[in-house]
Short mmCIF file of C-alpha atoms in Angstrom, two decimals:
data_model
loop_
_atom_site.label_atom_id
_atom_site.label_comp_id
_atom_site.label_asym_id
_atom_site.label_seq_id
_atom_site.Cartn_x
_atom_site.Cartn_y
_atom_site.Cartn_z
CA MET A 1 -17.02 10.93 14.66
CA ALA A 2 -20.65 11.23 13.38
CA ASN A 3 -20.85 7.43 13.21
CA GLY A 4 -19.69 7.20 16.77
CA LEU A 5 -22.58 9.39 17.71
CA GLY A 6 -24.88 7.31 16.15
CA MET A 7 -25.77 9.45 13.12
CA LYS A 8 -26.44 8.28 9.77
CA VAL A 9 -23.73 9.88 7.44
CA ILE A 10 -24.62 10.76 3.74
CA ALA A 11 -22.37 12.51 1.29
CA THR A 12 -21.74 13.56 -2.30
CA ASP A 13 -18.32 13.59 -3.72
CA PRO A 14 -17.53 12.90 -7.61
CA TYR A 15 -14.06 11.57 -6.55
CA ALA A 16 -15.02 9.44 -3.46
CA SER A 17 -14.48 5.55 -3.71
CA PRO A 18 -17.68 3.87 -3.39
CA GLU A 19 -15.88 0.83 -1.57
CA ILE A 20 -14.19 3.11 1.06
CA ALA A 21 -17.44 4.95 1.41
CA GLU A 22 -19.43 1.70 2.23
CA LYS A 23 -16.62 0.47 4.51
CA ASN A 24 -16.91 3.69 6.62
CA ASN A 25 -20.67 3.51 6.91
CA VAL A 26 -21.00 6.49 4.35
CA THR A 27 -23.89 6.44 1.92
CA LEU A 28 -22.88 8.30 -1.17
CA LEU A 29 -25.63 10.46 -3.00
CA PRO A 30 -25.38 11.54 -6.68
CA ALA A 31 -25.64 15.20 -6.18
CA LEU A 32 -25.74 17.99 -3.65
CA PRO A 33 -29.62 18.57 -3.82
CA ALA A 34 -30.27 15.29 -2.40
CA VAL A 35 -27.84 15.84 0.39
CA LEU A 36 -29.64 19.19 1.16
CA ALA A 37 -33.03 17.67 1.25
CA SER A 38 -32.09 14.85 3.66
CA CYS A 39 -29.58 16.22 6.21
CA ASP A 40 -30.00 17.67 9.57
CA PHE A 41 -26.44 18.83 9.84
CA LEU A 42 -24.52 19.97 6.65
CA THR A 43 -20.80 20.05 6.66
CA ILE A 44 -18.81 21.39 3.81
CA HIS A 45 -15.21 20.02 2.94
CA THR A 46 -14.37 21.22 -0.45
CA PRO A 47 -11.68 23.57 -1.79
CA LEU A 48 -12.73 27.06 -3.17
CA ILE A 49 -12.76 26.81 -6.89
CA ALA A 50 -15.12 28.45 -9.53
CA SER A 51 -17.65 25.60 -9.12
CA THR A 52 -17.83 25.80 -5.45
CA LYS A 53 -17.94 29.64 -5.04
CA GLY A 54 -21.33 30.51 -3.65
CA MET A 55 -22.49 26.82 -3.79
CA ILE A 56 -24.84 27.39 -0.68
CA SER A 57 -26.98 30.43 -1.41
CA THR A 58 -30.75 31.29 -0.90
CA ALA A 59 -32.23 28.39 -2.89
CA GLU A 60 -29.98 25.74 -1.48
CA LEU A 61 -30.62 26.95 2.27
CA ALA A 62 -34.37 26.93 1.36
CA SER A 63 -34.28 23.40 0.22
CA MET A 64 -32.83 22.11 3.57
CA LYS A 65 -35.08 20.91 6.35
CA ARG A 66 -36.34 23.60 8.79
CA GLY A 67 -34.38 23.43 11.92
CA SER A 68 -31.23 22.06 10.13
CA ARG A 69 -27.79 23.38 10.96
CA ILE A 70 -24.66 24.19 8.86
CA LEU A 71 -20.98 24.08 9.39
CA ASN A 72 -18.35 25.50 7.16
CA VAL A 73 -14.54 25.09 8.25
CA ALA A 74 -13.37 24.60 4.56
CA ARG A 75 -13.02 27.89 2.73
CA GLY A 76 -14.83 31.18 2.92
CA GLY A 77 -17.06 32.26 -0.14
CA MET A 78 -18.63 28.88 -0.54
CA ILE A 79 -21.54 30.01 1.64
CA ASP A 80 -23.47 33.32 0.69
CA GLU A 81 -23.27 34.96 4.03
CA ALA A 82 -26.04 37.33 3.48
CA ALA A 83 -28.45 34.40 2.41
CA LEU A 84 -27.32 32.47 5.55
CA LEU A 85 -27.80 35.50 7.76
CA GLU A 86 -31.48 35.64 6.37
CA ALA A 87 -32.11 32.08 6.91
CA LEU A 88 -30.99 32.25 10.54
CA GLU A 89 -33.25 35.23 11.10
CA SER A 90 -36.25 33.49 9.70
CA GLY A 91 -35.45 30.46 11.82
CA HIS A 92 -35.40 28.15 8.79
CA ILE A 93 -31.73 27.47 9.68
CA ALA A 94 -31.49 26.58 13.50
CA GLY A 95 -27.71 27.29 13.89
CA ALA A 96 -24.43 27.54 12.00
CA GLY A 97 -20.82 26.85 12.95
CA ILE A 98 -18.27 28.84 10.73
CA ASP A 99 -14.59 29.56 11.11
CA VAL A 100 -14.05 30.80 7.46
CA PHE A 101 -15.44 33.85 5.78
CA THR A 102 -15.17 35.66 2.48
CA THR A 103 -13.39 38.50 3.75
CA GLU A 104 -11.12 37.89 6.92
CA PRO A 105 -11.36 39.67 9.27
CA PRO A 106 -14.93 40.44 8.46
CA THR A 107 -15.56 44.08 7.68
CA ALA A 108 -17.65 46.04 10.15
CA ASP A 109 -21.45 46.03 9.48
CA GLY A 110 -21.06 43.38 6.88
CA ALA A 111 -23.02 40.08 6.70
CA ALA A 112 -20.05 38.24 8.02
CA ALA A 113 -19.63 40.49 11.11
CA LYS A 114 -23.40 39.93 11.92
CA LEU A 115 -22.94 36.30 11.60
CA VAL A 116 -20.04 36.39 14.14
CA ALA A 117 -22.30 38.46 16.55
CA HIS A 118 -25.37 36.19 15.96
CA PRO A 119 -26.65 34.22 18.92
CA ARG A 120 -27.13 30.99 16.98
CA VAL A 121 -23.67 31.08 15.24
CA VAL A 122 -20.50 29.67 16.74
CA SER A 123 -17.63 31.39 15.12
CA THR A 124 -13.95 30.56 15.52
CA PRO A 125 -10.74 31.94 14.04
CA HIS A 126 -9.50 29.79 11.04
CA LEU A 127 -5.89 29.58 12.27
CA GLY A 128 -4.44 26.69 10.55
CA ALA A 129 -0.77 27.23 10.42
CA SER A 130 -0.95 30.88 11.26
CA THR A 131 0.88 30.71 14.51
CA ILE A 132 4.85 30.20 14.71
CA GLU A 133 4.38 26.85 16.56
CA ALA A 134 1.76 25.63 13.98
CA GLN A 135 3.95 26.68 10.96
CA GLU A 136 6.89 24.86 12.52
CA ASN A 137 5.13 21.56 13.47
CA VAL A 138 3.62 21.55 9.81
CA ALA A 139 7.18 21.97 8.20
CA LEU A 140 8.37 19.18 10.47
CA ASP A 141 5.33 16.90 9.48
CA VAL A 142 6.00 17.50 5.80
CA CYS A 143 9.75 16.75 6.14
CA ASP A 144 8.80 13.58 8.07
CA GLN A 145 6.39 12.17 5.29
CA VAL A 146 9.01 12.99 2.63
CA LEU A 147 11.67 11.14 4.48
CA GLU A 148 9.34 8.20 4.99
CA ILE A 149 8.37 8.03 1.36
CA LEU A 150 12.13 8.21 0.22
CA GLN A 151 12.87 5.35 2.63
CA GLY A 152 10.32 3.21 0.91
CA GLY A 153 7.38 4.04 3.15
CA LEU A 154 3.72 4.68 2.20
CA PRO A 155 2.41 8.30 1.41
CA ARG A 156 0.01 9.43 4.16
CA ALA A 157 -1.19 12.58 2.68
CA ALA A 158 -0.43 12.40 -1.00
CA VAL A 159 -3.17 14.37 -3.04
CA ASN A 160 -2.43 12.55 -6.31
CA ALA A 161 -2.47 9.08 -4.87
CA PRO A 162 -5.43 6.64 -3.87
CA ILE A 163 -6.75 7.03 -0.41
CA ILE A 164 -5.34 4.60 2.22
CA LEU A 165 -7.17 4.24 5.47
CA PRO A 166 -4.95 4.60 8.55
CA GLU A 167 -5.69 1.10 9.71
CA GLU A 168 -5.01 -0.25 6.28
CA TYR A 169 -1.84 1.74 6.24
CA ARG A 170 -0.62 0.15 9.42
CA LYS A 171 -1.28 -3.44 8.00
CA LEU A 172 0.31 -2.70 4.71
CA GLN A 173 3.54 -0.98 6.03
CA PRO A 174 5.63 -4.08 6.67
CA PHE A 175 4.46 -5.75 3.47
CA VAL A 176 5.44 -2.96 1.29
CA GLN A 177 9.09 -3.74 2.29
CA LEU A 178 8.42 -7.68 1.86
CA VAL A 179 7.06 -7.30 -1.66
CA GLU A 180 9.82 -4.97 -2.77
CA LYS A 181 12.34 -7.54 -1.53
CA MET A 182 10.57 -10.41 -3.14
CA GLY A 183 10.76 -8.49 -6.51
CA HIS A 184 14.42 -7.70 -6.22
CA LEU A 185 14.99 -11.28 -5.07
CA TYR A 186 13.18 -12.71 -8.19
CA THR A 187 15.50 -10.59 -10.71
CA GLN A 188 18.68 -11.63 -9.01
CA HIS A 189 17.98 -15.33 -8.14
CA TYR A 190 16.01 -16.47 -11.24
CA LYS A 191 17.46 -14.11 -13.86
CA GLN A 192 14.72 -14.94 -16.30
CA PRO A 193 12.87 -12.68 -18.58
CA HIS A 194 9.58 -13.41 -17.30
CA GLN A 195 7.17 -10.51 -17.79
CA THR A 196 3.88 -11.70 -16.11
CA PHE A 197 3.32 -11.95 -12.59
CA ASP A 198 0.74 -13.09 -10.20
CA LEU A 199 0.91 -11.26 -6.96
CA ILE A 200 -1.33 -13.41 -4.40
CA TYR A 201 -2.59 -12.24 -1.09
CA GLU A 202 -3.73 -14.65 1.63
CA GLY A 203 -5.21 -13.98 5.12
CA GLU A 204 -5.93 -10.49 6.49
CA LEU A 205 -4.49 -8.89 3.44
CA CYS A 206 -7.45 -10.04 1.59
CA ASP A 207 -9.59 -7.62 3.56
CA ILE A 208 -7.61 -4.72 2.46
CA THR A 209 -9.33 -2.76 -0.40
CA ASN A 210 -6.39 -0.62 -1.65
CA THR A 211 -3.30 -2.81 -2.28
CA LYS A 212 -1.81 -0.39 -4.82
CA PRO A 213 1.15 0.29 -2.65
CA LEU A 214 2.13 -3.42 -2.64
CA TYR A 215 1.76 -3.46 -6.56
CA ALA A 216 4.09 -0.32 -6.64
CA SER A 217 6.75 -2.07 -4.40
CA LEU A 218 6.77 -4.97 -6.63
CA ILE A 219 7.43 -2.94 -9.74
CA ARG A 220 10.08 -1.14 -7.60
CA GLY A 221 11.68 -4.35 -6.65
CA LEU A 222 11.60 -5.70 -10.01
CA THR A 223 13.18 -2.91 -11.72
CA MET A 224 15.68 -2.18 -8.97
CA GLY A 225 19.20 -2.53 -10.40
CA ILE A 226 18.22 -3.15 -13.92
CA SER A 227 16.79 0.32 -14.60
CA SER A 228 18.06 3.94 -14.12
CA ARG A 229 14.58 5.06 -13.11
CA VAL A 230 14.30 5.84 -9.58
CA GLY A 231 11.35 6.60 -7.31
CA VAL A 232 8.82 4.12 -8.28
CA ASN A 233 5.68 4.85 -6.28
CA ILE A 234 2.09 4.32 -6.26
CA VAL A 235 1.48 7.26 -8.67
CA ASN A 236 3.72 6.26 -11.39
CA ALA A 237 3.99 2.32 -10.88
CA ASN A 238 1.40 1.65 -13.85
CA LEU A 239 3.43 3.82 -16.35
CA VAL A 240 6.83 2.15 -15.21
CA ALA A 241 5.28 -1.15 -15.63
CA LYS A 242 3.67 -0.39 -18.92
CA GLU A 243 7.13 1.06 -20.28
CA ARG A 244 8.75 -2.26 -19.37
CA GLY A 245 6.13 -4.69 -20.51
CA ILE A 246 5.40 -5.86 -16.99
CA VAL A 247 1.91 -7.38 -16.29
CA VAL A 248 0.89 -7.82 -12.55
CA ASN A 249 -2.41 -9.62 -11.72
CA GLU A 250 -3.23 -9.05 -8.03
CA GLN A 251 -5.32 -11.88 -6.70
CA HIS A 252 -6.93 -12.61 -3.39
CA SER A 253 -7.11 -16.30 -1.96
CA ARG A 254 -9.98 -17.07 0.11
CA ASP A 255 -8.20 -20.26 1.29
CA PRO A 256 -7.14 -20.49 4.92
CA VAL A 257 -3.70 -19.33 5.47
CA GLU A 258 -1.17 -22.30 6.02
CA HIS A 259 1.00 -22.69 9.18
CA THR A 260 0.73 -19.72 11.57
CA TYR A 261 0.89 -16.78 9.23
CA SER A 262 -1.90 -14.03 9.66
CA SER A 263 -0.97 -13.14 5.98
CA LEU A 264 1.01 -14.53 3.23
CA VAL A 265 2.12 -13.05 -0.10
CA THR A 266 3.07 -15.09 -3.05
CA LEU A 267 4.76 -13.92 -6.25
CA ARG A 268 4.47 -16.17 -9.19
CA ALA A 269 6.39 -15.41 -12.38
CA ARG A 270 5.33 -16.99 -15.59
CA PRO A 271 6.26 -16.54 -19.41
CA THR A 272 4.02 -13.81 -20.99
CA ARG A 273 2.88 -16.26 -23.71
CA LEU A 274 0.67 -18.01 -21.17
CA PRO A 275 -2.83 -16.83 -20.93
CA SER A 276 -3.35 -14.24 -18.04
CA ARG A 277 -6.29 -14.48 -15.66
CA HIS A 278 -8.20 -11.25 -15.03
CA PRO A 279 -6.48 -9.19 -12.32
CA SER A 280 -9.66 -9.04 -10.25
CA GLN A 281 -10.27 -12.78 -10.30
CA ASP A 282 -9.45 -14.60 -7.04
CA ARG A 283 -7.20 -17.60 -7.10
CA SER A 284 -6.02 -20.09 -4.52
CA VAL A 285 -2.29 -20.19 -3.84
CA ALA A 286 -2.83 -23.80 -2.96
CA SER A 287 -4.18 -24.64 -6.53
CA ILE A 288 -1.09 -22.82 -7.92
CA ALA A 289 1.36 -24.80 -5.93
CA MET A 290 -0.10 -28.15 -6.74
CA THR A 291 -0.16 -27.87 -10.59
CA PRO A 292 2.29 -29.64 -12.73
CA ALA A 293 3.78 -26.47 -14.11
CA THR A 294 5.10 -25.48 -10.63
CA THR A 295 5.96 -28.98 -9.33
CA ALA A 296 8.34 -30.02 -12.02
CA ALA A 297 12.00 -29.29 -11.55
CA SER A 298 12.07 -27.88 -14.96
CA SER A 299 8.96 -25.63 -14.60
CA SER A 300 8.82 -22.29 -16.40
CA ASP A 301 7.13 -20.97 -13.49
CA HIS A 302 8.88 -19.37 -10.39
CA ILE A 303 7.52 -18.95 -6.97
CA ILE A 304 8.37 -16.71 -3.98
CA SER A 305 6.42 -16.58 -0.85
CA GLY A 306 6.79 -14.43 2.18
CA PHE A 307 5.23 -13.29 5.37
CA CYS A 308 5.71 -10.59 7.98
CA SER A 309 6.15 -11.19 11.87
CA ALA A 310 6.31 -8.24 14.27
CA SER A 311 6.81 -5.88 11.19
CA THR A 312 9.84 -8.01 10.08
CA ALA A 313 9.74 -9.39 6.62
CA TYR A 314 10.42 -13.12 6.16
CA ILE A 315 10.75 -15.20 2.87
CA SER A 316 9.14 -18.44 3.43
CA ARG A 317 9.55 -20.25 -0.02
CA ILE A 318 11.65 -20.16 -3.03
CA GLY A 319 10.55 -22.29 -5.97
CA ARG A 320 9.99 -25.94 -4.61
CA PHE A 321 11.96 -25.16 -1.25
CA SER A 322 10.42 -23.94 2.06
CA THR A 323 12.57 -21.79 4.06
CA SER A 324 12.50 -18.98 6.73
CA PHE A 325 15.07 -16.12 6.46
CA ILE A 326 15.02 -12.34 6.50
CA PRO A 327 15.82 -10.85 3.03
CA GLN A 328 18.45 -8.42 3.89
CA GLY A 329 22.10 -7.86 3.08
CA THR A 330 24.36 -9.94 1.18
CA LEU A 331 23.13 -13.61 0.75
CA LEU A 332 24.66 -16.65 -0.84
CA ILE A 333 22.10 -19.02 -2.29
CA CYS A 334 23.51 -22.63 -3.12
CA HIS A 335 21.45 -25.31 -4.83
CA ASN A 336 22.69 -28.58 -3.65
CA TYR A 337 22.06 -32.34 -3.16
CA ASP A 338 20.81 -32.94 0.16
CA SER A 339 23.47 -35.19 1.56
CA PRO A 340 25.96 -35.00 4.16
CA GLY A 341 29.16 -33.01 3.67
CA LYS A 342 27.58 -29.91 1.64
CA ILE A 343 27.65 -27.60 4.38
CA GLY A 344 31.26 -28.30 5.06
CA VAL A 345 31.99 -27.71 1.36
CA VAL A 346 30.54 -24.38 1.37
CA GLY A 347 31.84 -23.31 4.93
CA SER A 348 35.49 -24.39 3.78
CA VAL A 349 35.35 -22.24 0.76
CA LEU A 350 34.01 -19.10 2.61
CA GLY A 351 36.35 -19.62 5.55
CA LYS A 352 39.39 -19.74 3.23
CA ALA A 353 38.44 -16.43 1.62
CA GLY A 354 37.94 -14.97 5.20
CA VAL A 355 34.05 -14.39 4.70
CA ASN A 356 32.18 -14.64 7.85
CA ILE A 357 28.74 -16.35 7.95
CA ARG A 358 25.96 -14.35 9.76
CA PHE A 359 23.33 -17.01 9.68
CA MET A 360 22.54 -20.04 7.50
CA SER A 361 19.26 -21.75 6.51
CA VAL A 362 18.86 -24.86 4.80
CA ALA A 363 15.73 -25.12 2.79
CA PRO A 364 14.36 -28.57 1.86
CA VAL A 365 11.98 -29.44 -0.91
CA THR A 366 8.33 -28.95 0.43
CA PHE A 367 7.00 -32.33 0.20
CA HIS A 368 3.19 -31.52 0.02
CA ILE A 369 4.25 -29.38 -3.20
CA GLU A 370 6.65 -31.88 -4.92
CA GLU A 371 5.58 -35.44 -4.51
CA ASN A 372 8.29 -36.96 -6.72
CA PHE A 373 10.84 -34.66 -5.20
CA LYS A 374 14.57 -35.07 -5.90
CA ASN A 375 17.09 -35.28 -3.03
CA GLU A 376 17.80 -31.47 -3.15
CA ALA A 377 17.84 -28.42 -1.07
CA LEU A 378 18.76 -24.67 -1.07
CA MET A 379 21.34 -23.35 1.36
CA ILE A 380 20.83 -19.67 2.03
CA LEU A 381 23.58 -17.92 3.95
CA GLY A 382 23.93 -14.39 5.33
CA LEU A 383 27.30 -12.97 4.61
CA ASP A 384 29.26 -10.19 6.28
CA GLN A 385 30.72 -9.29 2.72
CA GLU A 386 30.50 -10.40 -0.96
CA VAL A 387 32.39 -13.04 -2.30
CA GLY A 388 34.53 -13.01 -5.43
CA ASP A 389 34.00 -14.62 -8.80
CA GLU A 390 36.80 -17.37 -7.96
CA GLU A 391 34.94 -18.20 -4.91
CA LEU A 392 31.80 -18.66 -6.54
CA LYS A 393 33.32 -20.74 -9.28
CA GLN A 394 34.87 -23.03 -6.60
CA LEU A 395 31.51 -23.30 -4.84
CA GLY A 396 29.82 -24.26 -8.08
CA ALA A 397 32.29 -26.82 -8.71
CA GLY A 398 32.08 -28.51 -5.19
CA ASP A 399 31.02 -32.05 -4.77
CA GLY A 400 27.19 -32.03 -4.93
CA ILE A 401 26.79 -28.28 -5.41
CA LEU A 402 24.53 -27.61 -8.32
CA SER A 403 24.86 -23.87 -8.47
CA ALA A 404 25.83 -21.01 -6.14
CA ALA A 405 24.94 -17.31 -6.63
CA LEU A 406 25.03 -13.91 -4.78
CA VAL A 407 21.87 -12.01 -3.92
CA THR A 408 22.17 -8.42 -2.47
CA LEU A 409 19.11 -7.10 -0.92
#
């Protein structure tokens, strides 16, 4: 609000992120005295603890500019009320806005009561959740946030998690689901003991300073179904990754996003024995795609890419194959030679088993990635139910079918 009024905002906070402060046009100063000497309006937003009790007293008020104003809507006891009253009476402090006092309600004839009656003080009741309606709404809001987190959403008001700006929260929300699905798809489709992963962001995601929720979503997806641990989140994701020996390098690509995606996420898995780039070092997805390690059919690296459209997650690439499907439900992924009759082979087996196909996507080898591509493709089929081991054996033994596997997302 102060920025909107054309004011210069300065602050001191030992826990504030310099990056977030800079992005919001806030200048961080090293200590409180520097703020007091510079400000015209002082606002207090700290909890009442031993180190903040009486933090604004006679000396602090005297160090402020003559004619400055002070607002405290945090907790009573952080301002010496008698000292503030004296500064107001002398004219050194021009005005104050207060809705918290050391003793509530203020005792008669005390400094707080005199502040309430002072002509240059605006005092309001610090109701918070004191009314029945407010208490009910606070309880409902807490329940909504808990349910949102349990359903895989981002925490909006966690006290032990990195701060996420509202606009960044809105951009990240669909990608949280996408990255989790990518991690879970990797563990089921590739079934390889890779422990080192590059999580690469392209497009608008590169402008988001805090991508910790995406990192946590990847760890949750990678450990889903193979670990008894539940509730991987942005608070414990590092611990879970360390326990399982998982290394994730988050990288921001500055290359233009291909196709019509506003943002693209790529997961690249590689053997841990390969040297790892520093997590903060940017790397192009295009350069990854064109390396021999990823283009060869026998490559030890595995790549999955995805994007979001209208808050819906899509997988756009699996290994050497380009595709577009929603990672949801029971999926049958068949690796086959790209020649006539292969769709019929798969459809015949599923039809005899009474399994309905919801959708099918044929993923060809992506030509600009694989110059000497083999005549192969992936069939991704969405099924209404799982197929048995016998049907999977029949599919794997079908003419021109190289492999068939189920994935549940």
